[in-house]
CSV table of C-alpha atoms in Angstrom, one decimal:
chain,number,residue,atom,x,y,z
A,1,MET,CA,-24.1,-5.0,42.7
A,2,LYS,CA,-24.2,-1.7,44.6
A,3,ARG,CA,-28.0,-2.0,44.8
A,4,LEU,CA,-27.6,-5.6,46.3
A,5,VAL,CA,-25.3,-4.3,49.1
A,6,GLN,CA,-27.7,-1.4,49.8
A,7,LYS,CA,-30.6,-3.9,50.1
A,8,LEU,CA,-28.5,-6.1,52.4
A,9,LEU,CA,-27.7,-3.0,54.7
A,10,ARG,CA,-31.4,-2.3,55.0
A,11,LEU,CA,-32.0,-5.9,56.0
A,12,LYS,CA,-29.4,-5.5,58.7
A,13,ARG,CA,-27.6,-8.8,57.9
A,14,PRO,CA,-23.9,-8.1,58.6
A,15,GLY,CA,-22.7,-11.4,57.4
A,16,LEU,CA,-24.4,-11.0,54.0
A,17,VAL,CA,-23.2,-7.4,53.8
A,18,ALA,CA,-19.7,-8.5,54.3
A,19,LEU,CA,-20.1,-11.2,51.6
A,20,GLY,CA,-21.6,-8.5,49.2
A,21,VAL,CA,-18.8,-6.1,49.9
A,22,LEU,CA,-16.3,-8.9,49.1
A,23,VAL,CA,-18.0,-9.7,45.9
A,24,VAL,CA,-18.0,-6.0,44.9
A,25,ALA,CA,-14.3,-5.7,45.8
A,26,ALA,CA,-13.5,-8.6,43.7
A,27,CYS,CA,-15.3,-7.4,40.7
A,28,ALA,CA,-13.6,-4.0,41.1
A,29,THR,CA,-10.1,-5.4,41.2
A,30,VAL,CA,-10.2,-7.7,38.1
A,31,GLY,CA,-10.5,-5.9,34.9
A,32,THR,CA,-10.4,-6.8,31.2
A,33,THR,CA,-7.6,-4.8,29.5
A,34,VAL,CA,-8.2,-3.0,26.3
A,35,THR,CA,-5.7,-3.8,23.5
A,36,SER,CA,-4.1,-1.7,20.7
A,37,LYS,CA,-7.2,-2.5,18.5
A,38,GLU,CA,-9.6,-0.8,20.9
A,39,TRP,CA,-7.3,1.9,22.3
A,40,GLN,CA,-7.4,5.3,20.7
A,41,THR,CA,-3.8,6.2,20.5
A,42,ARG,CA,-2.5,9.5,21.9
A,43,ALA,CA,0.9,9.0,20.4
A,44,ILE,CA,2.6,11.5,18.1
A,45,PRO,CA,2.0,10.7,14.5
A,46,LEU,CA,5.5,9.2,13.9
A,47,SER,CA,4.7,6.8,16.9
A,48,GLN,CA,1.4,5.5,15.7
A,49,GLY,CA,2.6,2.8,13.3
A,50,VAL,CA,0.3,4.0,10.5
A,51,ILE,CA,0.1,1.7,7.6
A,52,LYS,CA,-0.1,3.2,4.1
A,53,GLU,CA,-0.6,1.8,0.7
A,54,ALA,CA,0.5,3.3,-2.6
A,55,ASP,CA,1.0,1.6,-6.0
A,56,GLY,CA,0.4,-1.8,-4.5
A,57,LYS,CA,3.1,-1.3,-1.8
A,58,ARG,CA,2.3,-1.3,1.9
A,59,THR,CA,4.5,0.7,4.2
A,60,GLN,CA,4.6,1.6,7.8
A,61,VAL,CA,5.3,5.1,8.9
A,62,ARG,CA,8.3,5.0,11.3
A,63,TYR,CA,10.7,7.5,12.9
A,64,PRO,CA,13.5,9.2,10.8
A,65,GLY,CA,16.5,7.0,11.0
A,66,PHE,CA,14.6,3.7,11.0
A,67,ARG,CA,16.1,1.7,8.1
A,68,GLU,CA,12.9,0.1,7.0
A,69,ASP,CA,9.5,1.3,5.8
A,70,ARG,CA,8.1,-2.0,4.6
A,71,SER,CA,5.0,-3.2,6.3
A,72,PHE,CA,5.4,-6.8,7.6
A,73,ASP,CA,1.7,-7.7,7.7
A,74,GLN,CA,2.2,-11.5,7.5
A,75,TRP,CA,4.5,-11.9,10.5
A,76,PRO,CA,3.7,-11.9,14.2
A,77,THR,CA,3.7,-8.6,16.3
A,78,TYR,CA,3.2,-7.8,20.0
A,79,ALA,CA,-0.5,-7.0,19.2
A,80,ALA,CA,-3.0,-9.0,21.3
A,81,GLY,CA,-4.3,-11.9,19.2
A,82,SER,CA,-1.4,-11.8,16.7
A,83,ILE,CA,-0.7,-14.9,14.7
A,84,GLU,CA,1.9,-17.3,16.1
A,85,TYR,CA,5.4,-17.8,14.6
A,86,PHE,CA,5.7,-20.9,12.6
A,87,PRO,CA,7.1,-24.0,14.4
A,88,PRO,CA,10.6,-25.4,13.8
A,89,LYS,CA,11.2,-26.7,10.3
A,90,LYS,CA,13.6,-29.2,8.9
A,91,GLY,CA,15.6,-28.1,5.9
A,92,GLN,CA,16.8,-30.1,2.9
A,93,MET,CA,20.3,-29.2,1.6
A,94,PRO,CA,20.1,-28.8,-2.2
A,95,THR,CA,22.0,-31.0,-4.4
A,96,GLY,CA,23.9,-29.8,-7.5
A,97,VAL,CA,25.0,-26.5,-6.0
A,98,LYS,CA,28.7,-26.0,-5.2
A,99,GLY,CA,29.4,-23.8,-2.3
A,100,ASP,CA,31.7,-20.9,-2.9
A,101,PRO,CA,33.5,-19.7,0.2
A,102,LYS,CA,34.0,-16.1,-1.2
A,103,LYS,CA,30.3,-15.7,-1.8
A,104,GLY,CA,29.6,-17.2,1.7
A,105,HIS,CA,32.0,-14.7,3.2
A,106,ALA,CA,30.2,-11.7,1.5
A,107,LEU,CA,26.8,-13.1,2.5
A,108,PHE,CA,28.1,-13.5,6.1
A,109,LEU,CA,28.9,-9.7,6.3
A,110,ALA,CA,25.8,-8.6,4.5
A,111,GLY,CA,23.8,-6.3,6.8
A,112,PRO,CA,20.3,-7.0,5.3
A,113,LYS,CA,21.1,-10.7,5.8
A,114,GLY,CA,21.9,-10.5,9.5
A,115,PRO,CA,24.7,-9.5,9.6
A,116,CYS,CA,26.1,-12.8,11.0
A,117,THR,CA,29.0,-10.8,12.5
A,118,GLY,CA,26.6,-9.1,14.9
A,119,CYS,CA,26.7,-12.4,16.9
A,120,HIS,CA,29.7,-14.4,15.6
A,121,LEU,CA,33.5,-13.8,15.5
A,122,ILE,CA,35.4,-14.6,12.3
A,123,PRO,CA,39.1,-14.2,11.4
A,124,ASP,CA,38.7,-10.9,9.6
A,125,ALA,CA,40.5,-7.9,11.0
A,126,LYS,CA,38.7,-5.6,8.7
A,127,VAL,CA,35.3,-6.3,10.3
A,128,TRP,CA,34.4,-4.3,13.5
A,129,PRO,CA,32.5,-4.5,15.7
A,130,MET,CA,31.6,-8.2,15.8
A,131,GLY,CA,29.6,-9.8,18.7
A,132,ASN,CA,29.7,-12.9,20.8
A,133,VAL,CA,26.1,-13.7,21.4
A,134,GLY,CA,26.8,-16.8,19.4
A,135,PRO,CA,29.7,-19.1,19.4
A,136,ASP,CA,33.3,-18.1,18.1
A,137,LEU,CA,33.5,-19.5,14.5
A,138,ARG,CA,37.1,-18.8,13.7
A,139,THR,CA,38.0,-22.6,13.7
A,140,ILE,CA,34.6,-24.2,13.1
A,141,GLY,CA,36.0,-25.8,10.0
A,142,ASP,CA,38.2,-27.9,12.3
A,143,ARG,CA,35.3,-29.5,14.1
A,144,GLY,CA,34.5,-32.0,11.3
A,145,LEU,CA,30.8,-31.1,11.3
A,146,PRO,CA,28.7,-32.4,8.3
A,147,ASP,CA,27.6,-29.8,5.7
A,148,GLU,CA,24.1,-30.9,6.3
A,149,PHE,CA,24.3,-30.1,10.0
A,150,LEU,CA,25.6,-26.6,9.4
A,151,TYR,CA,22.9,-26.1,6.7
A,152,GLN,CA,20.2,-27.0,9.2
A,153,ILE,CA,21.7,-24.5,11.8
A,154,VAL,CA,21.4,-21.6,9.3
A,155,TYR,CA,18.1,-22.7,7.9
A,156,ASP,CA,16.4,-23.3,11.3
A,157,PRO,CA,18.5,-23.8,14.4
A,158,ARG,CA,15.4,-24.6,16.6
A,159,VAL,CA,15.4,-28.1,15.1
A,160,ILE,CA,18.8,-28.7,16.6
A,161,PHE,CA,19.0,-26.5,19.7
A,162,GLY,CA,15.4,-26.3,20.8
A,163,ALA,CA,12.4,-24.0,20.3
A,164,ASP,CA,14.0,-21.3,22.4
A,165,SER,CA,17.2,-21.0,20.3
A,166,PRO,CA,18.3,-17.3,20.2
A,167,MET,CA,19.3,-17.6,16.6
A,168,ALA,CA,16.8,-16.7,13.9
A,169,PRO,CA,15.7,-19.4,11.3
A,170,PHE,CA,17.2,-17.6,8.4
A,171,GLY,CA,16.3,-20.2,5.8
A,172,ALA,CA,12.9,-21.3,7.0
A,173,SER,CA,11.8,-17.6,7.2
A,174,GLY,CA,12.7,-16.9,3.6
A,175,MET,CA,15.5,-14.5,4.5
A,176,TRP,CA,18.1,-16.6,2.9
A,177,THR,CA,17.7,-18.9,-0.2
A,178,PRO,CA,18.9,-22.4,-0.1
A,179,GLU,CA,21.7,-21.5,-2.5
A,180,GLU,CA,23.0,-18.7,-0.2
A,181,ILE,CA,23.1,-21.1,2.8
A,182,VAL,CA,25.2,-23.6,0.8
A,183,HIS,CA,27.7,-20.7,0.1
A,184,VAL,CA,27.7,-19.8,3.8
A,185,VAL,CA,28.4,-23.5,4.8
A,186,ALA,CA,31.3,-23.6,2.3
A,187,TYR,CA,32.7,-20.4,4.0
A,188,LEU,CA,32.3,-21.9,7.5
A,189,GLN,CA,34.0,-25.1,6.6
A,190,SER,CA,36.9,-23.0,5.3
A,191,LEU,CA,37.6,-21.5,8.7
A,192,LYS,CA,40.4,-23.4,10.2
A,193,GLY,CA,43.2,-22.7,12.7
A,194,LYS,CA,47.0,-23.2,12.6
A,195,PRO,CA,47.3,-25.7,14.3
A,196,ALA,CA,43.8,-27.0,14.1
A,197,GLY,CA,41.6,-25.5,16.7
A,198,VAL,CA,43.9,-22.5,17.3
A,199,PRO,CA,42.5,-19.3,15.7
A,200,LEU,CA,44.6,-17.4,13.2
A,201,LYS,CA,46.1,-14.3,14.7
A,202,VAL,CA,44.8,-11.4,12.5
A,203,THR,CA,45.3,-8.5,15.0
A,204,ASP,CA,46.7,-7.6,18.3
A,205,ASP,CA,43.9,-5.4,19.1
A,206,LYS,CA,41.9,-6.9,22.1
A,207,GLN,CA,39.0,-4.6,21.4
A,208,TRP,CA,38.5,-6.3,18.0
A,209,ASN,CA,37.7,-9.6,19.8
A,210,PRO,CA,34.3,-9.4,21.7
A,211,PHE,CA,35.5,-12.0,24.1
A,212,THR,CA,38.4,-9.7,25.3
A,213,ARG,CA,36.9,-6.3,24.6
A,214,ASP,CA,36.4,-3.8,27.3
A,215,ARG,CA,32.9,-2.7,28.0
A,216,VAL,CA,32.9,1.0,27.1
A,217,GLN,CA,29.9,3.3,27.9
A,218,LEU,CA,29.2,6.8,28.9
A,219,ASP,CA,29.5,6.1,32.6
A,220,PHE,CA,31.5,9.2,33.4
A,221,GLY,CA,30.4,12.3,35.3
A,222,ASP,CA,27.2,13.0,37.2
A,223,GLN,CA,24.1,12.1,35.3
A,224,LEU,CA,22.2,14.8,37.3
A,225,ASP,CA,24.7,17.6,36.1
A,226,PRO,CA,22.8,19.4,33.2
A,227,THR,CA,26.3,20.2,31.7
A,228,GLY,CA,26.7,16.5,31.0
A,229,ASN,CA,23.2,15.3,30.4
A,230,PRO,CA,21.1,17.0,27.6
A,231,ALA,CA,17.9,15.3,29.0
A,232,LEU,CA,18.1,17.8,32.0
A,233,VAL,CA,18.6,20.7,29.7
A,234,LYS,CA,15.6,19.8,27.6
A,235,THR,CA,13.5,19.1,30.8
A,236,GLU,CA,14.4,22.5,32.2
A,237,ALA,CA,13.5,24.3,29.0
A,238,SER,CA,10.2,22.5,28.3
A,239,ALA,CA,8.6,20.8,31.4
A,240,VAL,CA,9.7,23.2,34.1
A,241,PRO,CA,8.0,26.3,32.7
A,242,LEU,CA,4.9,24.3,31.6
A,243,TRP,CA,4.4,23.0,35.1
A,244,SER,CA,3.1,26.3,36.3
A,245,LYS,CA,1.6,27.5,32.9
A,246,ALA,CA,-2.2,27.4,32.7
A,247,GLY,CA,-3.7,25.6,29.8
A,248,PRO,CA,-6.7,26.2,27.7
A,249,LYS,CA,-8.9,25.0,30.6
A,250,GLY,CA,-7.4,27.5,32.9
A,251,GLN,CA,-5.5,25.0,35.1
A,252,SER,CA,-1.9,24.2,35.5
A,253,CYS,CA,-0.2,21.2,36.9
A,254,ALA,CA,1.0,23.3,39.8
A,255,GLY,CA,-2.6,24.3,40.5
A,256,CYS,CA,-3.3,20.7,41.8
A,257,HIS,CA,0.1,19.3,42.6
A,258,GLY,CA,1.9,22.2,44.0
A,259,PRO,CA,4.8,24.3,42.9
A,260,ILE,CA,8.3,23.3,42.1
A,261,GLY,CA,10.4,24.0,45.1
A,262,LYS,CA,14.1,24.3,45.7
A,263,PRO,CA,16.5,21.7,44.2
A,264,ASP,CA,18.4,19.1,46.0
A,265,ALA,CA,21.0,16.5,45.2
A,266,GLN,CA,18.6,14.0,43.7
A,267,ARG,CA,16.3,16.6,42.0
A,268,PRO,CA,18.4,19.4,40.5
A,269,LEU,CA,15.5,21.0,38.8
A,270,GLY,CA,13.5,21.3,41.9
A,271,VAL,CA,11.4,19.4,44.3
A,272,ILE,CA,7.7,18.8,43.8
A,273,LYS,CA,6.6,17.4,47.3
A,274,SER,CA,3.3,15.8,46.0
A,275,MET,CA,5.2,13.8,43.3
A,276,VAL,CA,7.8,12.3,45.6
A,277,GLY,CA,7.4,8.5,45.4
A,278,VAL,CA,4.7,8.5,42.8
A,279,ALA,CA,6.8,7.1,39.9
A,280,THR,CA,8.0,4.0,42.0
A,281,ARG,CA,4.5,2.5,41.5
A,282,TYR,CA,4.3,2.8,37.7
A,283,PRO,CA,3.2,1.3,35.4
A,284,LYS,CA,-0.2,0.9,37.3
A,285,TRP,CA,-3.7,-0.1,36.5
A,286,PHE,CA,-6.3,2.6,35.7
A,287,SER,CA,-9.8,1.2,35.8
A,288,GLN,CA,-11.3,4.3,34.1
A,289,TYR,CA,-9.1,3.4,31.0
A,290,SER,CA,-9.2,-0.4,31.5
A,291,ARG,CA,-5.5,-0.8,31.1
A,292,MET,CA,-2.0,-0.5,32.6
A,293,MET,CA,-0.4,2.9,32.2
A,294,SER,CA,3.2,4.2,32.4
A,295,VAL,CA,3.8,7.8,33.6
A,296,GLU,CA,4.0,8.7,29.9
A,297,ASP,CA,0.8,7.0,29.0
A,298,PHE,CA,-1.1,8.7,31.9
A,299,LEU,CA,0.3,12.2,31.1
A,300,ALA,CA,-1.1,11.8,27.5
A,301,VAL,CA,-4.6,11.4,28.9
A,302,HIS,CA,-4.5,13.3,32.2
A,303,THR,CA,-2.9,16.5,31.0
A,304,PRO,CA,-5.4,17.4,28.3
A,305,GLU,CA,-8.3,16.3,30.5
A,306,THR,CA,-7.3,18.7,33.2
A,307,THR,CA,-5.3,21.5,31.7
A,308,GLY,CA,-6.0,21.4,28.1
A,309,HIS,CA,-2.4,21.0,27.2
A,310,ALA,CA,-1.7,18.4,24.4
A,311,MET,CA,0.9,15.9,25.6
A,312,PRO,CA,1.0,13.0,23.2
A,313,THR,CA,3.4,10.2,24.1
A,314,GLN,CA,6.8,10.1,22.4
A,315,GLY,CA,6.5,13.9,22.0
A,316,GLU,CA,9.1,16.1,23.7
A,317,LEU,CA,6.6,17.8,26.1
A,318,ASN,CA,5.5,14.3,27.3
A,319,LEU,CA,9.0,13.0,27.7
A,320,THR,CA,10.3,16.0,29.5
A,321,MET,CA,7.4,16.1,31.8
A,322,SER,CA,7.9,12.5,32.5
A,323,VAL,CA,11.5,13.1,33.5
A,324,LEU,CA,10.5,16.0,35.8
A,325,VAL,CA,7.8,13.7,37.5
A,326,LYS,CA,9.9,10.6,37.7
A,327,MET,CA,13.1,12.3,39.1
A,328,GLN,CA,11.0,13.3,42.1
A,329,SER,CA,11.4,9.6,43.1
A,330,ASN,CA,15.1,9.4,42.6
A,331,GLY,CA,16.9,7.2,45.1
A,332,MET,CA,13.7,5.4,46.0
A,333,PRO,CA,13.1,1.7,45.0
A,334,TYR,CA,10.7,0.6,42.3
A,335,LYS,CA,7.7,-1.0,44.0
A,336,LEU,CA,4.7,-2.0,41.7
A,337,GLU,CA,1.3,-2.1,43.3
A,338,ASP,CA,0.4,-5.7,44.2
A,339,ASN,CA,-3.1,-6.4,42.9
A,340,ALA,CA,-4.9,-8.8,40.6
A,341,ASN,CA,-4.7,-6.4,37.5
A,342,VAL,CA,-1.0,-5.8,38.0
A,343,ARG,CA,-0.3,-9.5,38.4
A,344,ALA,CA,-2.3,-10.1,35.3
A,345,ALA,CA,-0.3,-7.5,33.3
A,346,ILE,CA,2.9,-9.1,34.5
A,347,LYS,CA,1.8,-12.4,33.1
A,348,ARG,CA,0.7,-10.9,29.8
A,349,GLY,CA,4.0,-8.9,29.7
A,350,GLU,CA,6.1,-12.1,30.3
A,351,GLU,CA,4.3,-13.9,27.3
A,352,LEU,CA,5.2,-10.8,25.1
A,353,PHE,CA,8.8,-10.9,26.4
A,354,ASN,CA,9.2,-14.5,25.1
A,355,ARG,CA,7.1,-14.0,21.9
A,356,ARG,CA,8.8,-14.5,18.7
A,357,VAL,CA,7.9,-11.7,16.3
A,358,GLY,CA,8.6,-10.5,12.9
A,359,GLN,CA,10.2,-12.4,9.9
A,360,ARG,CA,13.2,-13.0,12.0
A,361,GLY,CA,11.2,-14.6,14.7
A,362,GLN,CA,13.1,-13.5,17.6
A,363,ALA,CA,12.1,-12.4,21.1
A,364,CYS,CA,13.1,-10.0,23.8
A,365,ALA,CA,14.4,-13.1,25.8
A,366,ASN,CA,16.8,-13.9,22.9
A,367,CYS,CA,18.9,-10.8,23.7
A,368,HIS,CA,18.2,-10.1,27.4
A,369,THR,CA,18.4,-13.5,29.2
A,370,GLU,CA,21.4,-15.7,29.8
A,371,ARG,CA,20.1,-18.3,27.5
A,372,GLY,CA,20.4,-15.6,24.8
A,373,GLY,CA,22.7,-12.6,24.6
A,374,ALA,CA,22.6,-11.1,28.1
A,375,HIS,CA,25.9,-9.5,29.1
A,376,LYS,CA,27.4,-10.2,25.7
A,377,PHE,CA,28.1,-8.0,22.7
A,378,LEU,CA,25.6,-7.7,19.9
A,379,GLY,CA,28.0,-6.1,17.5
A,380,GLY,CA,29.3,-3.2,19.6
A,381,ARG,CA,26.3,-3.2,21.8
A,382,PHE,CA,26.6,-4.8,25.3
A,383,LEU,CA,23.1,-6.3,26.1
A,384,GLY,CA,21.4,-5.9,29.4
A,385,ASN,CA,20.4,-8.8,31.6
A,386,LEU,CA,16.7,-8.9,32.7
A,387,GLY,CA,16.7,-9.6,36.5
A,388,LYS,CA,20.2,-8.4,37.1
A,389,ASP,CA,20.3,-5.0,35.4
A,390,THR,CA,17.9,-2.1,35.7
A,391,MET,CA,16.5,-2.3,32.3
A,392,VAL,CA,13.9,0.6,32.6
A,393,GLN,CA,15.5,3.9,33.6
A,394,HIS,CA,13.7,6.0,30.9
A,395,PRO,CA,13.4,8.6,29.5
A,396,TYR,CA,17.1,9.2,28.7
A,397,PHE,CA,19.0,11.1,26.0
A,398,ARG,CA,20.2,9.0,23.1
A,399,THR,CA,23.2,10.6,21.6
A,400,SER,CA,23.0,8.8,18.2
A,401,GLN,CA,19.5,10.2,17.7
A,402,GLY,CA,20.0,13.6,19.5
A,403,ALA,CA,16.6,13.0,21.2
A,404,LEU,CA,15.0,11.8,24.4
A,405,TRP,CA,13.8,8.2,24.4
A,406,ASP,CA,11.3,6.4,26.6
A,407,ILE,CA,11.1,2.7,26.9
A,408,ARG,CA,8.4,2.4,24.3
A,409,TYR,CA,10.6,4.2,21.6
A,410,ARG,CA,13.2,1.5,22.4
A,411,MET,CA,10.6,-1.2,21.9
A,412,GLN,CA,9.5,0.2,18.6
A,413,TRP,CA,13.2,0.5,17.5
A,414,CYS,CA,13.8,-3.1,18.2
A,415,MET,CA,11.0,-4.1,15.9
A,416,THR,CA,12.8,-2.8,12.8
A,417,PRO,CA,15.7,-5.2,12.7
A,418,LEU,CA,13.4,-8.0,13.6
A,419,LEU,CA,11.4,-7.1,10.4
A,420,SER,CA,8.1,-6.6,12.4
A,421,ASN,CA,5.5,-3.9,12.5
A,422,MET,CA,5.6,-1.8,15.6
A,423,LEU,CA,2.6,-0.9,17.6
A,424,PRO,CA,1.7,2.7,18.6
A,425,GLY,CA,4.0,4.0,21.4
A,426,ASP,CA,1.0,4.0,23.8
A,427,ALA,CA,-0.3,0.6,23.0
A,428,PRO,CA,-1.6,-1.3,26.1
A,429,GLU,CA,0.5,-4.4,25.1
A,430,TYR,CA,3.7,-2.2,25.4
A,431,ALA,CA,2.4,-1.1,28.9
A,432,ASP,CA,2.1,-4.9,29.8
A,433,LEU,CA,5.6,-5.6,28.7
A,434,GLU,CA,7.0,-2.6,30.5
A,435,THR,CA,5.2,-3.8,33.6
A,436,PHE,CA,6.8,-7.2,33.3
A,437,LEU,CA,10.3,-5.6,32.9
A,438,VAL,CA,9.8,-3.4,35.9
A,439,SER,CA,8.6,-6.4,37.9
A,440,LYS,CA,12.1,-7.8,37.5
A,441,GLN,CA,13.7,-4.8,39.0
A,442,GLN,CA,11.7,-4.4,42.1
A,443,GLY,CA,14.0,-2.8,44.8
A,444,HIS,CA,16.2,-1.2,42.3
A,445,GLU,CA,16.5,2.6,42.8
A,446,LEU,CA,15.1,5.1,40.4
A,447,SER,CA,17.7,7.3,38.8
A,448,ILE,CA,16.1,9.5,36.2
A,449,PRO,CA,17.3,10.7,33.7
A,450,ARG,CA,20.0,8.1,33.4
A,451,ARG,CA,23.4,8.8,31.7
A,452,PRO,CA,23.1,9.5,27.9
A,453,SER,CA,23.6,6.5,25.7
A,454,HIS,CA,24.4,5.9,22.1
């Protein structure tokens, strides 16, 4: 195409030259993204999602603390070209099985089976914390619902409530046996009020009830005070000295981007003038890599190419350097670049946001939209609302893990309860999903690192 334009220039045909330039520009702005199948991951080993097989058992390597190591090969993932989740399926309540409310109660509480109390409130003061993503079930037995109707809801609620039902198809997916569902139905039918429709009072504690519970989170203090935010302490210890340290190639970050200057209110670890405003545009499209990249993704390829320092994604050097770079834009609004590649990534990311994955067959949308669990409690966790909340303010310090997390670590973590294999942390598909999330918070101000969270 370049040769064509050069020929047109020699012919002195300005109209044709302009047309040729437009064609070249169009070709340059629309790219085909690589996928996790083609992308050579630069993630730390624990983040690569490696599948291993021993003694006939397939497992996936996951982070310490992840409660699953099974490989869920037969279920959909976020990978491009993944199989689709099965369509809604009608169940048939078995005959000859007598439901036992006590067994149903035990199943309702069983963690590997749900737990159902993560979304539903029942009259049991010993259970805490329960959620309210789904309806209050304390008096469901007073409603006169047929057993077959309740059976279908547990078996596959999509048949009744539509394909976008937030609840998983526990029976149709094989997570629950037909007999187990019969026991749960018997338990649900036993939940009645006194008088009918009025829940039994089992406690005076308003925090027990997710419908009256206060939203408690670590929103105290100054998030940019190192004494209250371990993310800053880690960044000061790791990324700040590395910024000016020459790597194996004889170059440092400061050699190209300038030194770290004096701190100010938004950047307590120092101001890097050339980096101010940079993070507001990420994720962004990089034609040389044929994909969208977050700051963390780019650091993983750019830093070793220029300085020789290894900086794999989800590693502490990568995460702390991301904090240092991103906080240079604190107080500035997110503003993604508006071009064909970014728009295509947003579209791909939206599909991923709504894609049902894993054996549970649930999607991001089931927790983070008003149709699902947004601004409700999932157990003790208050769920964010896409479009209203700033969902991506990462990396941040996660107190329960004692570590920095970026948004990709969060995505990988979510795959475990969904019984789905995770992709490598730097997968292009995750970059598309992150781009979609950030597109919904345009105009929100960066505030990195955010307050620590459990």
